[in-house]
Each structure stands twice: as C-alpha cells, then as structure tokens.
Amino acid sequence: MTTPSKTEPRASVQHGPEALLALSQLALDRMEQGVCVYDSDNRIVLFNRRYLDLFNLSPDVVRVGASYREVLAHSASLGNFPTSEVDNLYNERIALIEAGQAFSTEQRLSSGFVLALDLKPLPEGGWMTICDDVTRLDRLEAELRVQTERSQHALTNMSHGLIMYDAEGSVVVCNERFLRLYNLDPDIVKPGVSHSDVIAHWVSRGNLPGMPAKEFHDRRMNDVRSKSSDVVLVMRYDGRMVQAISRFLPDGGWVTVHEDVTERLRYEEALKQQNFMLDAALENMAHGLAFYDGDMRLKVCNNRYREIYRLSVEEARPGTHLGELIERSMANGAFASEYSPQQILEAARARIASRDDSSMRRAMANDTVVSVRYCTLPEGGFVATYEDITERERAVEELSEQYRRFDAALNNMSQGLCMFDSHLRVIVCNTRYIEMYGLSPDIVKPGISMREIMEHSCALGIHPNTTAAALYADYLERLREGAHTLHRHLSDGRIIKLNHTRMSHGGWVVTYEDVTERHKTQARVAHMARHDSLTDLPNRVLFREKMSEGLSEVATAGGAMAVLCLDLDNFKTVNDRLGHAAGDRLLRWVAARLKEQAGEHATVARLGGDEFALIQRGPQPEAAERLARRLIEIIGRPPPLENQSIHVGVSIGIALAPDHGLDTDELMKCADLALYGAKAKGRGAYQIFEPAMEEEARARHALEANLRGALEGREFHLMFQPQVRLDTSELTGFEALLRWKHPSRGMVSPAEFIPIAEETGLIVPIGEWVLRTACATAAGWPDMSIAVNLSPVQFRARGLVAMVTSALAEAGLAPHRLELEVTETALLDDSEATIEILHQLRALGVRVSLDDFGVGYSSLSYLRKFPFDRIKIDRSFVGTLGECPESIAIVRTIASLGAVLGVETTAEGVETSDQLDFVRECGCTAVQGFYFGKPCPAAEVGRAIERLSAIRQVA
C-alpha cells in the first residue's frame, strides 16, 4: 500500500474504508483460531480462512449469506459428525444463542482432531463462533491421567518425605521416607492420628520448629486455613535442615512434602558467593567480554565491552542481536569499516560455524586496535572477547625495530645493562646505565674496565663515604660468591639494584634498576599497615601499641594519662544524604581538628567508621575535660558539605590511668563505657568513667537478655488510651501503648527497654507484634481508630509497608481506622527514604501523624514534604502550661500551624480541666490524657467507650 502525498488528502479518505476492510480481513485470515460471524437471521456475515481449514469446509458452500443450518449440514456431509445430529445440534445451539447465553463445547472430528468451540451472542444482534484446535491438549490430558496413576504407584519410592492430612487435620497417608527423615515411630504416626499429635511426637524426637510446639501447630493450621503455601524450614534432630512445602487439596485437606536441603542450602550459599566473585571479575576485566546465544543474541556483557563499542546499557541490553549491536556501534562512531554491518555479521557467522577462534584485528575510531575472537560453546552460542591490543602492537613494532638495531634496543630498556668479559671489561652497555649514574659516554664505552668506571663514578661523587679502591675490592669479593644481587645507595638518595648473572662462556651480565620508588612504596605499605588510609591517622593496631607504651611509662615513671574514645553523632545521616564522598571529607576534617586541638605530643587514631580515639598525657582529668569541651564545640560546627549545612556532633568517653587501671584492654573498656554514658546524656557530651558504669552495663546486658525472650515468653501486653475530639467531646479512638511485665522484674518502663530494643534491632519484631495485636483488637470495636507508634528503626528495616498491609488484612481492619505515629527522629535519620515509605503507607489508606512535635528539630520542611493527617503536641508542653510562658507560645503556634495547613492537632498529657480549657482556646482539635481516661487493657475498652459516650451525652 502506497502512502498518499500531502497534496492528495481526498484520495486517502475515499479509499480508507476499503483499505481498512482489506486489512481487517487480512488480520482475520492470519489468526490461529477459526472465526465465523452470523447475523440475527443466523446467516454468515464474516468468516476467516482458518474456520474453513479446521472443518475442511468448502468456500463454495460456506460463504457470506449462507445459513448456519447449511453450514452444519455441509460439515456433517464431510464426516465431521453424524448427519442425524444436525437438527439436534442446530436447535440446541440456536436456543442458547437466542437466550443470550455464551457457551463452549468440544467437537471430535472423524479425522481424530478435537476442536474447542466458543459461541457468543453479539450486543448488536447476531452471534459469532471461535474455533481452536485442542487436539494436542486433549492428548496431554490423557497422558496426564496415566502419569497420575504412575505417581500414585511411585509414592513409596519417593526420595522426599510426604504426609497427607484430610480436612479435619487427621493423617491420611505418609511414606516411609517421611518417618525415617524425622526418626518417627510408625506406630504413632499413622492414618487417623491428628496433626497436633504428629507435631507433639515430632518435637519429642528432637526436631526443632524454632518456636513452641503449640505455636508451630497453630501457625501451620493458620497456613492451612489461609491456604498459604509458604516454604517452611525446620531443623532436624541432628542439626540438618529440612524444607517443607504444603499443597492444599480441594476437599480441605493438604499434603506436605519434606526434603533434606542441608547440602542444597550450603551449595546455594557457596554459589551465591561464587556468582558474586564472578560478577566482580567480569566487571573488572581488562578485556571486553560478551556471551551470545545460538541465535546470535546478546545474553550478557561487561562494561568494558560497552566502552570499546560506545554502547549504552540500553543499547546493549540482553536479547539484542549481534547485527544490531554492530550497526549501533558504527552509528555511534566506535569504528568505521569498508564493509557493511551485514558483511561483518556474515563474516562472524562464518567463523562461528567453522569454529574458527583465531583473532580478528579491528581498527577503532580513537586510533586503538581491538582483537576480536569468537569461541563457540559446547551447549550452543558463543563467547566473544574484545582485547585492546594497541599497546601490544606498538610493542611488536618496537621489538621488530630492536631486532633490526640491537643498539637501539639496549638504549630503550627501562633498566641499565652492562655486559662484562671475564676480565671485567665492558663488552656492551646501554644509555640507561650511563644516564642512571650520570657517567660520561666518552669514557664509559666498550673496552673500559670496571675499575676505571668506579674511579670515574667516585670522582663524580656518586658513591658517598668510600673510595674507588675500596669499592672495587668489595666488588671482586662479591663476584667470587657467584650470581648475586646488591643495592647501591647513591649520594642523591636513589637506590640502585644490581643483578649479576654469570655467562656460560665467562663474564657477567649486570642489570641496574632504580628501585627508589619501590622502596618508598614498601615503606608506604608498612606505614599503611599501621595507619588509616583515609585520614592517615594511626589505626587501631598502632594506637594500642602507643597506648601500651604510655601505660608502661605511667607505671614506671608516674604521671597520668587519659584515653578519649570519640564517636560522631548523626554521621550516618550525612553519609546517606550526601554520599560517602562527602562523609569521607567530613571524617578528614574531623581528623584534622583532632590533631590540631590535641597537640603534637598526643596520639590521635581512627579506630574505624566514625570512631576516633586520643591518648593525652598531662594533669588529669583537667586536661582531658578541657580538650573534650573544645572538641565538642568545634566539631559541633562543621563546614557545609555539598553546599548544604550539616548537623553533626561528637560524644566522648574518658578513661584515666592509673586511676582506672594500667591494662590496655581494661582502660579501653572503661573509655567505651564512658562513651556509652555520654551518648545516653543526649549526645554532644563527654563523660568520665565511673565504677558504677560497669554495674550499669551489666544491668543493661541483663535487661537486653531478658528482652530477647520477652516476645516469645508473651510478657508484652497493650494498654489503650482514649483520644477525644474537643469540639464534640466525641471519642474518636485509642492509642496503643506497649507495656512489659517481666516475671521477676515486674513492670519495666518503656523508657528503659525501648532504647535497648531499638539499638539491638529487637524493636522490629516487637513493633510488628504491637501492630498486629492492635489491629486485631481494634477490629472488634465500633468504627473508631487505633493509633500505633512506629520506631525509626522500623523504617530502616525492609518490608514495613508489606507488614502493615499484612496486619490490616489479617485483622480485617479497614485501613482508614489505622493511624501510624512517626517521630521527627525517623525523618531526621533518612528523610527522603522515610518520606517515600510514608507515601506508600498513605496510598494504602492509612492515616499518618507526626508525634512529639516541638521536642526535636521541629523542621517545617517535614510538613512541606509530607501532608500529615495529624500533629501531636508533646505532653511536656501541656504539663508546663501554668509555669512556662514558652510552653504556652509553642502550643498556640503549633495549633495555629495545624489550622493553616488543615491538619488536626492533638494535645497529649491533658490531666486537668484548666489544661483542657487552655488547649481548646489555643485551637487544638483533639486531646489525649488522664482527664478523659488512663490507659486500660483491651478487656476494659468497652467500659471506657460506654463511660465516654455517657460523658458526651451529658455535655
């Protein structure tokens, strides 16, 4: 079809319908299915070639206008089905069509073909039939039935353990492999035994589900009820890992297959590491590398390949044909060729077909030369290597020149070279040797003796603190030892390495190498082994050595020494926001300030990450405290990075010798404990070690150990505090508050255990338990909201949005009834990432509030970046309304800000009627506090709802 010119629009319009009809018929004729369309009188209006071919129909009979009865009769006459069935088929199908019912059926032809027919009424009247050849599918179904019978027969010979339960959770069957896998008693685990009894026996044999048996049974039953086929990993009695996968049966039962995957898990981990190393090797290769499949389509390539051929990642994506890659690289100016891309492709195809893996030389546009080789793979496809041989070819050219002119070769060596005869007279030497020692080429030439050369060099002052005679005598003595190496230290500081090799016919070949830089490099390596590569400060190894030396001096000569451990505050945020390069600049700046303030006699070290340490002599603790105060002040005012101001500080722990000990490990432990105490003050502070800190650390470790078992021990519970609207006194919901009752400690304050949970990461499983429990509890309430606090740590853990979604679905709680409370700390840690997660949560329909506003940085940028549903004013401001004018101003300001932004404001900690009146006057929209009710357990929420509803009616 030709495209009309711009001057002939009318011709295009006139021929448009015919062209469109022709294209439509062409498309129909190329369909895999047969199609025939009938009008409301059951006469053909449209059909395709495939429809005729499937039934072997004649186009003389089946044509536009032919009736459906005629088509059926014609098909029957061809033997597609008995002629006696024509009337029944016609009446039955037309009745369904006239009733507006679409239906499907199968028709088995006498030829053995099986056709699937879909008959569908059309909205504007008439109907259509779509036919498809399902002969192969029918055969596959028959084969599947045979295979199923074989599978049943093979059950007892399975390599996997298998157990099947009915809908009531009783064993239907299990194979011998299952019993042997877990060392189970076949007299106990047999048909009819309940799932709970199987689990109990399974645990009694030493198998470990990773949780109490009842909880494991309940979880498995929950999986059955929800038809969750997640893979379960359990530990066998002998420590091997077994994978269990359940499949659910239509009748409500299920079957579980158990496989020992210990070796597979080890192999997968090893394979993961191997793949990591292979990927690293691929991307760090000097050569370009590309893998192609049997159709010459790219499977994988490295970055060096894309660089050589000037291809972007998108242009060299997997699946791209080699011919297209050649065209793109030529279009991008990577290389020019007298051959076309198609000719180059055909040459490559011929090499691959003949398994010719010899290299091809390709001149690139940037004056480089690339060697290309195609190596076929046994399993099909080929691998291509692309090596930049520019330097190699140049070297070959130079080598050819060296063969032609031996003198030129000697004079182009990187090392000096002299060849002496058995009388130590020069046979040949190169220019490099003469230049290296600054000798005169008029003197040093073939025939001159080594003694004369040494006299000449000593006269030039090359060899310090010796004479030519002494130098020559020493040289002769060394030659008697045979082949050897010696180093000459020249007067200008250079170091020359001499390698002596005896020639078979007598005489010597001596090479001279300037190893000055090598020695410097070795010195630098030795320096780097004891210094930090980023800041050039002493590292942990050297610091401990200096610390041991200092402690020895204190022990023998007296005096005092301070060890300061420093940790940057908020450094991770700088790294995450501005990148590691900016973080490195900040660390170098901090290192410079530490050295500057500590003085030249102190030892400053970087222990790793953002941890530094100092050793300071002098009167203690006065000197250490003065230094700590200066460092806190200076480091707290860092210069801008990437044109952005940053907020960092430093926390410092101080330990003193001899007061706190003279042992290196003990003193470092004391400084670390003091550093922990400084951070506990709120960061940006210093702390001198106190003996009580050790007891506090032990107590904290004990509390941490207790906390790790609290969730499994069901020691946590939730309390619920009501939230009330101010304008209507309406109860809108409750906030879920976490409480911990330890069996021996009793009630443990959240202020005591929450920081530990956040530091150890335990807050993630604890927070998930809180959210799921709160949602499940609130699901039974009237249409009221439940507020749940989120820790900043939960935002850094993966899967927060998925966990919230799962908790809502599991509880059956509408998303708008859940309100998640976020502190400013979470936003400060990683603002952009946290804001993105908040948007995902908002997309679920969940409400999001900003908790404790006014306590932290209180940056208004958070309110601009994310439209919070509510701002919660911290109780510290409400509690001091009658004492602190600043609190009054803050509450008024936040309430006004909420009104302007259209955001609800909730005042926390309202305990008196005066406070209630005041926050109402300030414009707060809601309150929370003891005035309306103390936190209560879930069992008392109903009474709280009734009480507050009665108060509202009275109001």
PDB file of C-alpha atoms in Angstrom, residues 570-583 644 796 826 828-834:
ATOM      1  CA  ASN A 570      24.447  11.792  63.189  1.00  0.00           C
ATOM      2  CA  PHE A 571      27.275  10.750  60.841  1.00  0.00           C
ATOM      3  CA  LYS A 572      25.120   8.089  59.138  1.00  0.00           C
ATOM      4  CA  THR A 573      22.620  10.750  58.083  1.00  0.00           C
ATOM      5  CA  VAL A 574      25.395  12.751  56.392  1.00  0.00           C
ATOM      6  CA  ASN A 575      26.565   9.617  54.565  1.00  0.00           C
ATOM      7  CA  ASP A 576      23.047   8.693  53.447  1.00  0.00           C
ATOM      8  CA  ARG A 577      22.025  12.213  52.410  1.00  0.00           C
ATOM      9  CA  LEU A 578      25.194  13.470  50.751  1.00  0.00           C
ATOM     10  CA  GLY A 579      27.028  10.270  49.849  1.00  0.00           C
ATOM     11  CA  HIS A 580      30.154   8.516  51.049  1.00  0.00           C
ATOM     12  CA  ALA A 581      32.478  11.011  49.353  1.00  0.00           C
ATOM     13  CA  ALA A 582      31.025  13.819  51.469  1.00  0.00           C
ATOM     14  CA  GLY A 583      31.194  11.550  54.539  1.00  0.00           C
ATOM     15  CA  GLN A 644      24.407  22.072  52.410  1.00  0.00           C
ATOM     16  CA  ARG A 796      15.327   1.217  58.118  1.00  0.00           C
ATOM     17  CA  ALA A 826      12.691   8.862  61.953  1.00  0.00           C
ATOM     18  CA  LEU A 828      15.920  13.078  60.583  1.00  0.00           C
ATOM     19  CA  ASP A 829      17.711   9.723  60.113  1.00  0.00           C
ATOM     20  CA  ASP A 830      16.848   9.380  56.428  1.00  0.00           C
ATOM     21  CA  SER A 831      14.288  11.957  55.435  1.00  0.00           C
ATOM     22  CA  GLU A 832      13.893  11.135  51.737  1.00  0.00           C
ATOM     23  CA  ALA A 833      13.608   7.363  52.168  1.00  0.00           C
ATOM     24  CA  THR A 834      11.229   7.739  55.132  1.00  0.00           C
TER      25      THR A 834
END
